PDB file of C-alpha atoms (C1' of nucleotides) in Angstrom:
ATOM      1  CA  UNK A   1      61.901  63.816 -61.546  1.00  0.00           C
ATOM      2  CA  UNK A   2      59.484  65.194 -58.973  1.00  0.00           C
ATOM      3  CA  UNK A   3      57.303  63.709 -56.259  1.00  0.00           C
ATOM      4  CA  UNK A   4      53.794  64.377 -55.026  1.00  0.00           C
ATOM      5  CA  UNK A   5      53.207  65.299 -51.420  1.00  0.00           C
ATOM      6  CA  UNK A   6      51.718  61.885 -50.716  1.00  0.00           C
ATOM      7  CA  UNK A   7      54.779  60.172 -52.189  1.00  0.00           C
ATOM      8  CA  UNK A   8      56.988  62.243 -49.915  1.00  0.00           C
ATOM      9  CA  UNK A   9      54.746  61.463 -46.971  1.00  0.00           C
ATOM     10  CA  UNK A  10      55.149  57.796 -47.684  1.00  0.00           C
ATOM     11  CA  UNK A  11      58.900  58.119 -48.137  1.00  0.00           C
ATOM     12  CA  UNK A  12      59.521  60.096 -44.963  1.00  0.00           C
ATOM     13  CA  UNK A  13      56.897  58.753 -42.599  1.00  0.00           C
ATOM     14  CA  UNK A  14      55.467  62.234 -42.110  1.00  0.00           C
ATOM     15  CA  UNK A  15      51.842  63.027 -42.875  1.00  0.00           C
ATOM     16  CA  UNK A  16      50.902  65.340 -45.719  1.00  0.00           C
ATOM     17  CA  UNK A  17      49.523  67.653 -43.050  1.00  0.00           C
ATOM     18  CA  UNK A  18      52.904  67.780 -41.371  1.00  0.00           C
ATOM     19  CA  UNK A  19      54.731  68.361 -44.648  1.00  0.00           C
ATOM     20  CA  UNK A  20      52.559  71.372 -45.406  1.00  0.00           C
ATOM     21  CA  UNK A  21      52.916  72.556 -41.848  1.00  0.00           C
ATOM     22  CA  UNK A  22      56.711  72.388 -42.048  1.00  0.00           C
ATOM     23  CA  UNK A  23      56.680  74.368 -45.246  1.00  0.00           C
ATOM     24  CA  UNK A  24      54.404  77.006 -43.758  1.00  0.00           C
ATOM     25  CA  UNK A  25      56.654  77.107 -40.720  1.00  0.00           C
ATOM     26  CA  UNK A  26      59.566  78.047 -42.938  1.00  0.00           C
ATOM     27  CA  UNK A  27      61.462  74.817 -42.500  1.00  0.00           C
ATOM     28  CA  UNK A  28      62.061  74.175 -46.183  1.00  0.00           C
ATOM     29  CA  UNK A  29      65.151  75.649 -47.756  1.00  0.00           C
ATOM     30  CA  UNK A  30      62.930  77.119 -50.444  1.00  0.00           C
ATOM     31  CA  UNK A  31      59.168  76.837 -50.942  1.00  0.00           C
ATOM     32  CA  UNK A  32      58.393  73.615 -52.767  1.00  0.00           C
ATOM     33  CA  UNK A  33      57.937  74.035 -56.526  1.00  0.00           C
ATOM     34  CA  UNK A  34      54.504  73.937 -58.098  1.00  0.00           C
ATOM     35  CA  UNK A  35      55.227  73.185 -61.744  1.00  0.00           C
ATOM     36  CA  UNK A  36      52.278  73.902 -63.989  1.00  0.00           C
ATOM     37  CA  UNK A  37      49.619  73.202 -61.382  1.00  0.00           C
ATOM     38  CA  UNK A  38      48.972  74.296 -57.812  1.00  0.00           C
ATOM     39  CA  UNK A  39      50.190  70.934 -56.562  1.00  0.00           C
ATOM     40  CA  UNK A  40      53.552  70.609 -54.858  1.00  0.00           C
ATOM     41  CA  UNK A  41      56.361  68.932 -56.745  1.00  0.00           C
ATOM     42  CA  UNK A  42      59.112  67.827 -54.393  1.00  0.00           C
ATOM     43  CA  UNK A  43      62.604  67.407 -55.828  1.00  0.00           C
ATOM     44  CA  UNK A  44      65.086  64.792 -54.663  1.00  0.00           C
ATOM     45  CA  UNK A  45      66.902  67.561 -52.842  1.00  0.00           C
ATOM     46  CA  UNK A  46      63.673  68.518 -51.061  1.00  0.00           C
ATOM     47  CA  UNK A  47      63.251  64.957 -49.910  1.00  0.00           C
ATOM     48  CA  UNK A  48      66.837  64.729 -48.711  1.00  0.00           C
ATOM     49  CA  UNK A  49      66.302  67.922 -46.770  1.00  0.00           C
ATOM     50  CA  UNK A  50      63.061  66.686 -45.210  1.00  0.00           C
ATOM     51  CA  UNK A  51      64.885  63.587 -44.078  1.00  0.00           C
ATOM     52  CA  UNK A  52      67.643  65.626 -42.470  1.00  0.00           C
ATOM     53  CA  UNK A  53      64.937  67.759 -40.913  1.00  0.00           C
ATOM     54  CA  UNK A  54      63.420  64.681 -39.301  1.00  0.00           C
ATOM     55  CA  UNK A  55      66.836  63.818 -37.883  1.00  0.00           C
ATOM     56  CA  UNK A  56      66.952  67.167 -36.191  1.00  0.00           C
ATOM     57  CA  UNK A  57      63.389  66.823 -34.969  1.00  0.00           C
ATOM     58  CA  UNK A  58      63.854  63.273 -33.744  1.00  0.00           C
ATOM     59  CA  UNK A  59      66.627  64.568 -31.539  1.00  0.00           C
ATOM     60  CA  UNK A  60      64.231  67.165 -30.136  1.00  0.00           C
ATOM     61  CA  UNK A  61      65.556  70.223 -31.849  1.00  0.00           C
ATOM     62  CA  UNK A  62      62.689  72.697 -31.468  1.00  0.00           C
ATOM     63  CA  UNK A  63      61.068  73.865 -34.667  1.00  0.00           C
ATOM     64  CA  UNK A  64      62.179  77.417 -33.958  1.00  0.00           C
ATOM     65  CA  UNK A  65      65.803  76.308 -33.876  1.00  0.00           C
ATOM     66  CA  UNK A  66      65.424  74.339 -37.077  1.00  0.00           C
ATOM     67  CA  UNK A  67      64.085  77.509 -38.644  1.00  0.00           C
ATOM     68  CA  UNK A  68      67.092  79.454 -37.406  1.00  0.00           C
ATOM     69  CA  UNK A  69      69.297  76.902 -39.072  1.00  0.00           C
ATOM     70  CA  UNK A  70      67.323  77.082 -42.296  1.00  0.00           C
ATOM     71  CA  UNK A  71      67.632  80.835 -42.303  1.00  0.00           C
ATOM     72  CA  UNK A  72      71.383  80.568 -41.946  1.00  0.00           C
ATOM     73  CA  UNK A  73      71.551  78.192 -44.885  1.00  0.00           C
ATOM     74  CA  UNK A  74      69.447  80.540 -46.978  1.00  0.00           C
ATOM     75  CA  UNK A  75      71.668  83.462 -46.054  1.00  0.00           C
ATOM     76  CA  UNK A  76      74.557  81.878 -47.929  1.00  0.00           C
ATOM     77  CA  UNK A  77      78.082  80.621 -47.470  1.00  0.00           C
ATOM     78  CA  UNK A  78      79.094  83.403 -45.105  1.00  0.00           C
ATOM     79  CA  UNK A  79      77.041  81.797 -42.344  1.00  0.00           C
ATOM     80  CA  UNK A  80      78.952  78.530 -42.357  1.00  0.00           C
ATOM     81  CA  UNK A  81      80.631  79.231 -38.999  1.00  0.00           C
ATOM     82  CA  UNK A  82      77.240  79.974 -37.419  1.00  0.00           C
ATOM     83  CA  UNK A  83      75.777  76.789 -38.805  1.00  0.00           C
ATOM     84  CA  UNK A  84      78.743  74.879 -37.522  1.00  0.00           C
ATOM     85  CA  UNK A  85      78.249  76.288 -34.070  1.00  0.00           C
ATOM     86  CA  UNK A  86      74.506  75.639 -34.087  1.00  0.00           C
ATOM     87  CA  UNK A  87      75.023  72.014 -35.033  1.00  0.00           C
ATOM     88  CA  UNK A  88      77.925  71.575 -32.633  1.00  0.00           C
ATOM     89  CA  UNK A  89      75.757  72.848 -29.794  1.00  0.00           C
ATOM     90  CA  UNK A  90      72.974  70.550 -30.793  1.00  0.00           C
ATOM     91  CA  UNK A  91      75.383  67.655 -30.946  1.00  0.00           C
ATOM     92  CA  UNK A  92      76.088  68.095 -27.250  1.00  0.00           C
ATOM     93  CA  UNK A  93      72.407  67.732 -26.414  1.00  0.00           C
ATOM     94  CA  UNK A  94      72.139  64.644 -28.600  1.00  0.00           C
ATOM     95  CA  UNK A  95      75.046  63.061 -26.773  1.00  0.00           C
ATOM     96  CA  UNK A  96      73.360  63.816 -23.467  1.00  0.00           C
ATOM     97  CA  UNK A  97      70.129  62.285 -24.688  1.00  0.00           C
ATOM     98  CA  UNK A  98      71.968  59.182 -25.809  1.00  0.00           C
ATOM     99  CA  UNK A  99      73.540  58.796 -22.406  1.00  0.00           C
ATOM    100  CA  UNK A 100      70.268  59.369 -20.605  1.00  0.00           C
ATOM    101  CA  UNK A 101      68.591  56.813 -22.797  1.00  0.00           C
ATOM    102  CA  UNK A 102      71.329  54.291 -22.296  1.00  0.00           C
ATOM    103  CA  UNK A 103      70.989  54.691 -18.537  1.00  0.00           C
ATOM    104  CA  UNK A 104      67.255  54.291 -18.803  1.00  0.00           C
ATOM    105  CA  UNK A 105      67.706  51.148 -20.853  1.00  0.00           C
ATOM    106  CA  UNK A 106      69.923  49.731 -18.127  1.00  0.00           C
ATOM    107  CA  UNK A 107      67.342  50.511 -15.458  1.00  0.00           C
ATOM    108  CA  UNK A 108      64.620  48.879 -17.531  1.00  0.00           C
ATOM    109  CA  UNK A 109      66.740  45.831 -18.226  1.00  0.00           C
ATOM    110  CA  UNK A 110      67.461  45.497 -14.545  1.00  0.00           C
ATOM    111  CA  UNK A 111      63.760  45.391 -13.725  1.00  0.00           C
ATOM    112  CA  UNK A 112      63.065  43.050 -16.598  1.00  0.00           C
ATOM    113  CA  UNK A 113      65.691  40.660 -15.269  1.00  0.00           C
ATOM    114  CA  UNK A 114      64.112  40.762 -11.810  1.00  0.00           C
ATOM    115  CA  UNK A 115      60.683  40.045 -13.196  1.00  0.00           C
ATOM    116  CA  UNK A 116      61.962  37.223 -15.361  1.00  0.00           C
ATOM    117  CA  UNK A 117      63.528  35.579 -12.338  1.00  0.00           C
ATOM    118  CA  UNK A 118      60.277  36.017 -10.463  1.00  0.00           C
ATOM    119  CA  UNK A 119      58.183  34.575 -13.267  1.00  0.00           C
ATOM    120  CA  UNK A 120      60.523  31.620 -13.753  1.00  0.00           C
ATOM    121  CA  UNK A 121      59.975  30.430 -10.164  1.00  0.00           C
TER     122      UNK A 121
ATOM    123  CA  UNK B   1      64.774  59.601   7.486  1.00  0.00           C
ATOM    124  CA  UNK B   2      62.434  61.588   5.297  1.00  0.00           C
ATOM    125  CA  UNK B   3      62.805  64.360   2.746  1.00  0.00           C
ATOM    126  CA  UNK B   4      60.891  67.532   1.995  1.00  0.00           C
ATOM    127  CA  UNK B   5      59.437  68.079  -1.434  1.00  0.00           C
ATOM    128  CA  UNK B   6      62.075  70.683  -2.210  1.00  0.00           C
ATOM    129  CA  UNK B   7      64.855  68.275  -1.235  1.00  0.00           C
ATOM    130  CA  UNK B   8      63.380  65.702  -3.608  1.00  0.00           C
ATOM    131  CA  UNK B   9      63.052  68.323  -6.312  1.00  0.00           C
ATOM    132  CA  UNK B  10      66.726  69.121  -5.915  1.00  0.00           C
ATOM    133  CA  UNK B  11      67.695  65.454  -5.893  1.00  0.00           C
ATOM    134  CA  UNK B  12      65.698  64.492  -8.973  1.00  0.00           C
ATOM    135  CA  UNK B  13      65.825  67.615 -11.091  1.00  0.00           C
ATOM    136  CA  UNK B  14      62.040  67.818 -11.153  1.00  0.00           C
ATOM    137  CA  UNK B  15      60.194  70.880  -9.904  1.00  0.00           C
ATOM    138  CA  UNK B  16      58.030  70.714  -6.794  1.00  0.00           C
ATOM    139  CA  UNK B  17      55.106  71.454  -9.098  1.00  0.00           C
ATOM    140  CA  UNK B  18      55.904  68.401 -11.150  1.00  0.00           C
ATOM    141  CA  UNK B  19      56.336  66.198  -8.095  1.00  0.00           C
ATOM    142  CA  UNK B  20      52.871  67.145  -6.855  1.00  0.00           C
ATOM    143  CA  UNK B  21      51.479  66.722 -10.333  1.00  0.00           C
ATOM    144  CA  UNK B  22      52.910  63.209 -10.594  1.00  0.00           C
ATOM    145  CA  UNK B  23      51.396  62.290  -7.278  1.00  0.00           C
ATOM    146  CA  UNK B  24      48.002  63.641  -8.283  1.00  0.00           C
ATOM    147  CA  UNK B  25      48.300  61.776 -11.543  1.00  0.00           C
ATOM    148  CA  UNK B  26      48.620  58.530  -9.626  1.00  0.00           C
ATOM    149  CA  UNK B  27      52.245  57.907 -10.537  1.00  0.00           C
ATOM    150  CA  UNK B  28      53.458  57.239  -7.013  1.00  0.00           C
ATOM    151  CA  UNK B  29      53.265  53.704  -5.712  1.00  0.00           C
ATOM    152  CA  UNK B  30      51.444  55.057  -2.676  1.00  0.00           C
ATOM    153  CA  UNK B  31      50.529  58.634  -1.768  1.00  0.00           C
ATOM    154  CA  UNK B  32      53.492  60.292  -0.093  1.00  0.00           C
ATOM    155  CA  UNK B  33      53.352  60.262   3.715  1.00  0.00           C
ATOM    156  CA  UNK B  34      52.462  63.378   5.642  1.00  0.00           C
ATOM    157  CA  UNK B  35      53.833  62.641   9.122  1.00  0.00           C
ATOM    158  CA  UNK B  36      52.441  64.955  11.770  1.00  0.00           C
ATOM    159  CA  UNK B  37      51.913  67.914   9.429  1.00  0.00           C
ATOM    160  CA  UNK B  38      50.278  68.429   6.083  1.00  0.00           C
ATOM    161  CA  UNK B  39      53.693  68.547   4.424  1.00  0.00           C
ATOM    162  CA  UNK B  40      54.920  65.660   2.316  1.00  0.00           C
ATOM    163  CA  UNK B  41      57.646  63.437   3.734  1.00  0.00           C
ATOM    164  CA  UNK B  42      59.316  61.441   0.991  1.00  0.00           C
ATOM    165  CA  UNK B  43      61.031  58.178   1.961  1.00  0.00           C
ATOM    166  CA  UNK B  44      64.182  56.845   0.313  1.00  0.00           C
ATOM    167  CA  UNK B  45      61.969  54.370  -1.505  1.00  0.00           C
ATOM    168  CA  UNK B  46      59.814  57.225  -2.817  1.00  0.00           C
ATOM    169  CA  UNK B  47      62.897  58.925  -4.165  1.00  0.00           C
ATOM    170  CA  UNK B  48      64.158  55.735  -5.783  1.00  0.00           C
ATOM    171  CA  UNK B  49      60.769  55.331  -7.412  1.00  0.00           C
ATOM    172  CA  UNK B  50      60.704  58.915  -8.660  1.00  0.00           C
ATOM    173  CA  UNK B  51      64.087  58.360 -10.234  1.00  0.00           C
ATOM    174  CA  UNK B  52      62.896  55.212 -11.994  1.00  0.00           C
ATOM    175  CA  UNK B  53      59.842  57.170 -13.067  1.00  0.00           C
ATOM    176  CA  UNK B  54      62.054  59.760 -14.704  1.00  0.00           C
ATOM    177  CA  UNK B  55      63.830  56.973 -16.579  1.00  0.00           C
ATOM    178  CA  UNK B  56      60.529  55.871 -18.018  1.00  0.00           C
ATOM    179  CA  UNK B  57      59.555  59.434 -18.826  1.00  0.00           C
ATOM    180  CA  UNK B  58      62.897  60.307 -20.372  1.00  0.00           C
ATOM    181  CA  UNK B  59      62.339  57.462 -22.780  1.00  0.00           C
ATOM    182  CA  UNK B  60      58.958  58.942 -23.690  1.00  0.00           C
ATOM    183  CA  UNK B  61      56.722  56.514 -21.912  1.00  0.00           C
ATOM    184  CA  UNK B  62      53.416  58.414 -21.768  1.00  0.00           C
ATOM    185  CA  UNK B  63      52.156  59.265 -18.303  1.00  0.00           C
ATOM    186  CA  UNK B  64      49.105  57.087 -18.887  1.00  0.00           C
ATOM    187  CA  UNK B  65      51.321  54.063 -19.480  1.00  0.00           C
ATOM    188  CA  UNK B  66      53.401  54.821 -16.403  1.00  0.00           C
ATOM    189  CA  UNK B  67      50.158  54.878 -14.464  1.00  0.00           C
ATOM    190  CA  UNK B  68      49.177  51.498 -15.885  1.00  0.00           C
ATOM    191  CA  UNK B  69      52.480  50.153 -14.702  1.00  0.00           C
ATOM    192  CA  UNK B  70      52.027  51.656 -11.250  1.00  0.00           C
ATOM    193  CA  UNK B  71      48.602  50.109 -10.998  1.00  0.00           C
ATOM    194  CA  UNK B  72      50.047  46.709 -11.826  1.00  0.00           C
ATOM    195  CA  UNK B  73      52.659  47.101  -9.111  1.00  0.00           C
ATOM    196  CA  UNK B  74      49.987  48.104  -6.626  1.00  0.00           C
ATOM    197  CA  UNK B  75      47.882  45.110  -7.584  1.00  0.00           C
ATOM    198  CA  UNK B  76      50.531  42.797  -6.171  1.00  0.00           C
ATOM    199  CA  UNK B  77      52.810  39.947  -7.146  1.00  0.00           C
ATOM    200  CA  UNK B  78      50.270  38.264  -9.396  1.00  0.00           C
ATOM    201  CA  UNK B  79      50.789  40.967 -12.001  1.00  0.00           C
ATOM    202  CA  UNK B  80      54.493  40.293 -12.457  1.00  0.00           C
ATOM    203  CA  UNK B  81      54.003  38.768 -15.924  1.00  0.00           C
ATOM    204  CA  UNK B  82      52.008  41.822 -17.032  1.00  0.00           C
ATOM    205  CA  UNK B  83      54.669  44.163 -15.720  1.00  0.00           C
ATOM    206  CA  UNK B  84      57.286  42.121 -17.493  1.00  0.00           C
ATOM    207  CA  UNK B  85      55.422  42.417 -20.741  1.00  0.00           C
ATOM    208  CA  UNK B  86      54.816  46.127 -20.340  1.00  0.00           C
ATOM    209  CA  UNK B  87      58.500  46.779 -19.738  1.00  0.00           C
ATOM    210  CA  UNK B  88      59.578  44.409 -22.493  1.00  0.00           C
ATOM    211  CA  UNK B  89      57.345  46.244 -24.938  1.00  0.00           C
ATOM    212  CA  UNK B  90      58.715  49.552 -23.802  1.00  0.00           C
ATOM    213  CA  UNK B  91      62.243  48.239 -24.161  1.00  0.00           C
ATOM    214  CA  UNK B  92      61.630  47.747 -27.860  1.00  0.00           C
ATOM    215  CA  UNK B  93      60.684  51.389 -28.294  1.00  0.00           C
ATOM    216  CA  UNK B  94      63.741  52.498 -26.337  1.00  0.00           C
ATOM    217  CA  UNK B  95      65.974  50.453 -28.604  1.00  0.00           C
ATOM    218  CA  UNK B  96      64.336  52.046 -31.611  1.00  0.00           C
ATOM    219  CA  UNK B  97      64.859  55.495 -30.169  1.00  0.00           C
ATOM    220  CA  UNK B  98      68.494  54.727 -29.513  1.00  0.00           C
ATOM    221  CA  UNK B  99      68.986  53.636 -33.084  1.00  0.00           C
ATOM    222  CA  UNK B 100      67.179  56.665 -34.443  1.00  0.00           C
ATOM    223  CA  UNK B 101      69.274  58.922 -32.298  1.00  0.00           C
ATOM    224  CA  UNK B 102      72.482  57.236 -33.311  1.00  0.00           C
ATOM    225  CA  UNK B 103      71.559  57.698 -36.960  1.00  0.00           C
ATOM    226  CA  UNK B 104      70.745  61.327 -36.301  1.00  0.00           C
ATOM    227  CA  UNK B 105      74.090  61.803 -34.592  1.00  0.00           C
ATOM    228  CA  UNK B 106      75.820  60.407 -37.665  1.00  0.00           C
ATOM    229  CA  UNK B 107      73.926  62.769 -39.934  1.00  0.00           C
ATOM    230  CA  UNK B 108      74.807  65.714 -37.726  1.00  0.00           C
ATOM    231  CA  UNK B 109      78.438  64.701 -37.532  1.00  0.00           C
ATOM    232  CA  UNK B 110      78.551  64.421 -41.289  1.00  0.00           C
ATOM    233  CA  UNK B 111      77.344  68.002 -41.691  1.00  0.00           C
ATOM    234  CA  UNK B 112      79.652  69.226 -38.975  1.00  0.00           C
ATOM    235  CA  UNK B 113      82.599  67.677 -40.787  1.00  0.00           C
ATOM    236  CA  UNK B 114      81.568  69.381 -44.026  1.00  0.00           C
ATOM    237  CA  UNK B 115      81.290  72.753 -42.331  1.00  0.00           C
ATOM    238  CA  UNK B 116      84.608  72.316 -40.579  1.00  0.00           C
ATOM    239  CA  UNK B 117      86.304  71.640 -43.875  1.00  0.00           C
ATOM    240  CA  UNK B 118      84.604  74.676 -45.348  1.00  0.00           C
ATOM    241  CA  UNK B 119      85.606  76.907 -42.458  1.00  0.00           C
ATOM    242  CA  UNK B 120      89.195  75.673 -42.486  1.00  0.00           C
ATOM    243  CA  UNK B 121      89.721  76.877 -46.039  1.00  0.00           C
TER     244      UNK B 121
ATOM    245  C1'  DC C   1      56.219  85.307  19.930  1.00  0.00           C
ATOM    246  C1'  DT C   2      56.802  86.794  15.313  1.00  0.00           C
ATOM    247  C1'  DA C   3      58.320  87.233  10.602  1.00  0.00           C
ATOM    248  C1'  DG C   4      59.088  85.113   6.594  1.00  0.00           C
ATOM    249  C1'  DA C   5      59.922  81.210   3.898  1.00  0.00           C
ATOM    250  C1'  DA C   6      58.099  76.918   2.532  1.00  0.00           C
ATOM    251  C1'  DC C   7      54.391  74.307   2.179  1.00  0.00           C
ATOM    252  C1'  DT C   8      49.287  73.077   0.975  1.00  0.00           C
ATOM    253  C1'  DT C   9      45.115  72.289  -2.629  1.00  0.00           C
ATOM    254  C1'  DA C  10      42.608  72.760  -6.773  1.00  0.00           C
ATOM    255  C1'  DG C  11      42.007  74.530 -10.872  1.00  0.00           C
ATOM    256  C1'  DA C  12      43.308  77.435 -14.704  1.00  0.00           C
ATOM    257  C1'  DG C  13      46.667  78.434 -18.270  1.00  0.00           C
ATOM    258  C1'  DC C  14      50.234  77.593 -21.580  1.00  0.00           C
ATOM    259  C1'  DG C  15      53.629  76.099 -25.205  1.00  0.00           C
ATOM    260  C1'  DC C  16      54.596  72.910 -28.449  1.00  0.00           C
ATOM    261  C1'  DG C  17      53.771  70.292 -32.385  1.00  0.00           C
ATOM    262  C1'  DC C  18      51.002  68.737 -34.797  1.00  0.00           C
ATOM    263  C1'  DT C  19      46.138  67.419 -36.646  1.00  0.00           C
ATOM    264  C1'  DC C  20      41.871  68.318 -38.420  1.00  0.00           C
ATOM    265  C1'  DG C  21      38.062  70.678 -40.913  1.00  0.00           C
ATOM    266  C1'  DA C  22      35.860  73.297 -44.381  1.00  0.00           C
ATOM    267  C1'  DA C  23      35.354  74.730 -48.716  1.00  0.00           C
ATOM    268  C1'  DG C  24      36.990  74.684 -52.764  1.00  0.00           C
ATOM    269  C1'  DT C  25      40.293  73.264 -57.064  1.00  0.00           C
ATOM    270  C1'  DC C  26      42.546  69.969 -59.887  1.00  0.00           C
ATOM    271  C1'  DA C  27      44.040  65.682 -62.358  1.00  0.00           C
ATOM    272  C1'  DA C  28      43.649  60.942 -64.121  1.00  0.00           C
ATOM    273  C1'  DG C  29      40.866  57.158 -65.753  1.00  0.00           C
ATOM    274  C1'  DC C  30      36.667  55.646 -67.861  1.00  0.00           C
TER     275       DC C  30
ATOM    276  C1'  DG D   1      33.207  65.317 -70.578  1.00  0.00           C
ATOM    277  C1'  DC D   2      32.527  63.440 -66.018  1.00  0.00           C
ATOM    278  C1'  DT D   3      33.475  61.371 -61.826  1.00  0.00           C
ATOM    279  C1'  DT D   4      36.407  60.343 -58.084  1.00  0.00           C
ATOM    280  C1'  DG D   5      39.914  61.015 -55.222  1.00  0.00           C
ATOM    281  C1'  DA D   6      43.945  63.742 -54.294  1.00  0.00           C
ATOM    282  C1'  DC D   7      45.208  68.116 -53.820  1.00  0.00           C
ATOM    283  C1'  DT D   8      44.895  73.304 -52.175  1.00  0.00           C
ATOM    284  C1'  DT D   9      44.713  77.161 -48.198  1.00  0.00           C
ATOM    285  C1'  DC D  10      44.305  78.669 -43.723  1.00  0.00           C
ATOM    286  C1'  DG D  11      42.544  78.900 -39.409  1.00  0.00           C
ATOM    287  C1'  DA D  12      40.797  76.407 -35.558  1.00  0.00           C
ATOM    288  C1'  DG D  13      41.305  72.645 -32.359  1.00  0.00           C
ATOM    289  C1'  DC D  14      43.641  69.314 -29.582  1.00  0.00           C
ATOM    290  C1'  DG D  15      46.562  66.329 -26.525  1.00  0.00           C
ATOM    291  C1'  DC D  16      50.251  66.192 -23.717  1.00  0.00           C
ATOM    292  C1'  DG D  17      52.887  67.512 -19.935  1.00  0.00           C
ATOM    293  C1'  DC D  18      53.740  70.422 -17.344  1.00  0.00           C
ATOM    294  C1'  DT D  19      53.598  75.271 -15.024  1.00  0.00           C
ATOM    295  C1'  DC D  20      51.588  78.792 -12.621  1.00  0.00           C
ATOM    296  C1'  DT D  21      48.206  81.238  -9.551  1.00  0.00           C
ATOM    297  C1'  DA D  22      45.588  82.177  -5.564  1.00  0.00           C
ATOM    298  C1'  DA D  23      44.484  81.876  -1.129  1.00  0.00           C
ATOM    299  C1'  DG D  24      45.397  79.841   2.754  1.00  0.00           C
ATOM    300  C1'  DT D  25      48.349  76.971   6.348  1.00  0.00           C
ATOM    301  C1'  DT D  26      52.571  75.545   8.624  1.00  0.00           C
ATOM    302  C1'  DC D  27      57.304  75.251   9.841  1.00  0.00           C
ATOM    303  C1'  DT D  28      61.770  77.494  11.315  1.00  0.00           C
ATOM    304  C1'  DA D  29      64.959  80.922  12.836  1.00  0.00           C
ATOM    305  C1'  DG D  30      65.725  84.752  15.586  1.00  0.00           C
TER     306       DG D  30
END
DNA sequence: CTAGAACTTAGAGCGCGCTCGAAGTCAAGC
DNA sequence: GCTTGACTTCGAGCGCGCTCTAAGTTCTAG
């Protein structure tokens, strides 16, 4: 079973523009298949990868670093330790972001509480 | 007691460039005082505001929306309900970001675990 | 008093990550 | 077979948020 680019766009929340851009940018594990036509045919595995990709992006991994990671994957099993390290490093930044965001949420909630008290008067 | 721009930069982690940029962009509650010279003299309140500002920014509130908020604050107590709504709306996006990031962390941890198993072999 | 570091303004420049446009090709339904 | 809308490539354009530059002024230490 394969999926059109618009189906994948719908499924992932990315635009078709962005999907093509990611492919051009070398972020796919392999170029997407074309079947008999010139149209892209995404496999389930492609979609799973795009979704993981968006996880990396949503935690602000720069596209260049995603590409590094992709290149390691393409280079085969020997790069597992490098991939591990890349992800472990990224994990640290995600943790930091989570903490920053939690702090920010507290600050916002504090102000909200003040304003609610004020409005309730 | 007042603080030089470089002291504030140090305290907040922003660059002096960024601090001036924020002021120009209308993100300060009032323009920073100049005392007897042309140099900025930040008050404690200014610093507290800059820090809150960075909380909004670190949760991806666009500068234009921060400015809206600032303008409401400047407009006085009558705008409290509007400020409340603005922050409440923003809170929703912060929650969403937190959830997205938590999901991403899980995905990353899953891969890390796989790689660790692989490496341990 | 002087040297040098820190500050000033205003505008230009930049990096990132898309996003769009143009011009053309292809596929599905009538 | 034809129309209509989705697809193709590839380069240009854009919005955001800084970041830097230049040229000049001011503060501080010796």
